[in-house]
Amino acid sequence: MLHGRTPRTAILLSKVRKKREKPTQNRWKWGVDELAVVDQKKHLGVDIAKDCSWNAHMFKVADKGKARTGRLHPILANRHIDTRIKLTVVKGVFVPPVEYAGVVWEGNKKVVKELEAAQMKAAKTIL
């Protein structure tokens, strides 16, 4: 018999059906426990929505980037620190989470604008 953690297990139903089909109202069970049906689920660190988009995840990444820029503001805005050092800090702390898997996110212009705005905020703080 399979054993799982039912409190953490959920069902994510995607919208890959024809327009005229009615949504199914199935009850999903794992043994005797009923599983929750969710609209969004985090899997391996990525939030996936039921329409198979990563928009929510990318907006969270952009918000994290903006928050990191805010936390680094005392260092980045200091005029006595060399610009090359500040650029190294930005490239080491800010850029990796924002640029990770950038090729995948390029399909959505709204998400790309949000990520670029976060990067520009960090760049403006340096100069």
mmCIF file of C-alpha atoms in Angstrom, residues 9-80:
data_model
loop_
_atom_site.group_PDB
_atom_site.id
_atom_site.type_symbol
_atom_site.label_atom_id
_atom_site.label_comp_id
_atom_site.label_asym_id
_atom_site.label_seq_id
_atom_site.Cartn_x
_atom_site.Cartn_y
_atom_site.Cartn_z
ATOM 1 C CA THR A 9 -0.926 16.345 -1.008
ATOM 2 C CA ALA A 10 -3.307 18.210 -3.312
ATOM 3 C CA ILE A 11 -4.813 17.889 -6.777
ATOM 4 C CA LEU A 12 -4.150 20.543 -9.429
ATOM 5 C CA LEU A 13 -6.585 20.217 -12.333
ATOM 6 C CA SER A 14 -5.428 22.023 -15.454
ATOM 7 C CA LYS A 15 -7.719 23.779 -17.924
ATOM 8 C CA VAL A 16 -6.946 21.547 -20.889
ATOM 9 C CA ARG A 17 -10.478 20.594 -21.816
ATOM 10 C CA LYS A 18 -12.682 21.666 -24.679
ATOM 11 C CA LYS A 19 -14.782 24.803 -24.251
ATOM 12 C CA ARG A 20 -18.121 23.010 -24.171
ATOM 13 C CA GLU A 21 -17.157 20.337 -21.697
ATOM 14 C CA LYS A 22 -18.361 20.847 -18.170
ATOM 15 C CA PRO A 23 -15.789 20.693 -15.387
ATOM 16 C CA THR A 24 -15.724 17.417 -13.524
ATOM 17 C CA GLN A 25 -16.707 17.365 -9.882
ATOM 18 C CA ASN A 26 -14.749 14.310 -8.807
ATOM 19 C CA ARG A 27 -13.684 13.618 -5.282
ATOM 20 C CA TRP A 28 -10.076 12.571 -5.137
ATOM 21 C CA LYS A 29 -9.065 10.208 -2.363
ATOM 22 C CA TRP A 30 -5.835 8.798 -1.009
ATOM 23 C CA GLY A 31 -6.846 5.777 0.993
ATOM 24 C CA VAL A 32 -9.625 7.057 3.216
ATOM 25 C CA ASP A 33 -8.516 10.703 3.152
ATOM 26 C CA GLU A 34 -9.996 13.147 0.647
ATOM 27 C CA LEU A 35 -7.481 15.308 -1.220
ATOM 28 C CA ALA A 36 -7.959 19.036 -1.711
ATOM 29 C CA VAL A 37 -8.347 20.481 -5.206
ATOM 30 C CA VAL A 38 -6.253 23.670 -5.543
ATOM 31 C CA ASP A 39 -5.853 26.410 -8.167
ATOM 32 C CA GLN A 40 -2.122 26.838 -7.593
ATOM 33 C CA LYS A 41 0.564 24.534 -6.201
ATOM 34 C CA LYS A 42 4.250 24.927 -5.447
ATOM 35 C CA HIS A 43 6.350 22.089 -6.876
ATOM 36 C CA LEU A 44 10.149 22.018 -6.643
ATOM 37 C CA GLY A 45 10.160 25.696 -5.715
ATOM 38 C CA VAL A 46 8.020 26.853 -8.653
ATOM 39 C CA ASP A 47 4.397 27.986 -8.304
ATOM 40 C CA ILE A 48 2.288 26.440 -11.063
ATOM 41 C CA ALA A 49 -1.259 27.660 -11.733
ATOM 42 C CA LYS A 50 -4.093 25.547 -13.088
ATOM 43 C CA ASP A 51 -3.771 27.260 -16.479
ATOM 44 C CA CYS A 52 -0.160 25.945 -16.579
ATOM 45 C CA SER A 53 1.369 29.427 -16.252
ATOM 46 C CA TRP A 54 4.171 30.611 -13.980
ATOM 47 C CA ASN A 55 2.963 34.189 -13.680
ATOM 48 C CA ALA A 56 2.380 34.054 -9.927
ATOM 49 C CA HIS A 57 5.834 32.570 -9.430
ATOM 50 C CA MET A 58 7.526 35.235 -11.537
ATOM 51 C CA PHE A 59 5.764 38.073 -9.754
ATOM 52 C CA LYS A 60 6.989 36.595 -6.460
ATOM 53 C CA VAL A 61 10.528 36.486 -7.882
ATOM 54 C CA ALA A 62 10.266 40.134 -8.956
ATOM 55 C CA ASP A 63 8.967 41.112 -5.505
ATOM 56 C CA LYS A 64 11.858 39.250 -3.865
ATOM 57 C CA GLY A 65 14.271 41.124 -6.113
ATOM 58 C CA LYS A 66 12.760 44.461 -5.132
ATOM 59 C CA ALA A 67 12.920 43.480 -1.459
ATOM 60 C CA ARG A 68 16.593 42.521 -1.799
ATOM 61 C CA THR A 69 17.310 45.874 -3.410
ATOM 62 C CA GLY A 70 15.608 47.564 -0.469
ATOM 63 C CA ARG A 71 17.630 45.588 2.059
ATOM 64 C CA LEU A 72 20.860 46.343 0.188
ATOM 65 C CA HIS A 73 20.043 50.042 -0.170
ATOM 66 C CA PRO A 74 22.409 51.196 2.628
ATOM 67 C CA ILE A 75 25.312 49.496 0.831
ATOM 68 C CA LEU A 76 24.306 50.350 -2.725
ATOM 69 C CA ALA A 77 23.502 54.011 -2.032
ATOM 70 C CA ASN A 78 26.757 54.657 -0.137
ATOM 71 C CA ARG A 79 28.793 57.098 -2.278
ATOM 72 C CA HIS A 80 32.064 56.123 -0.552
#
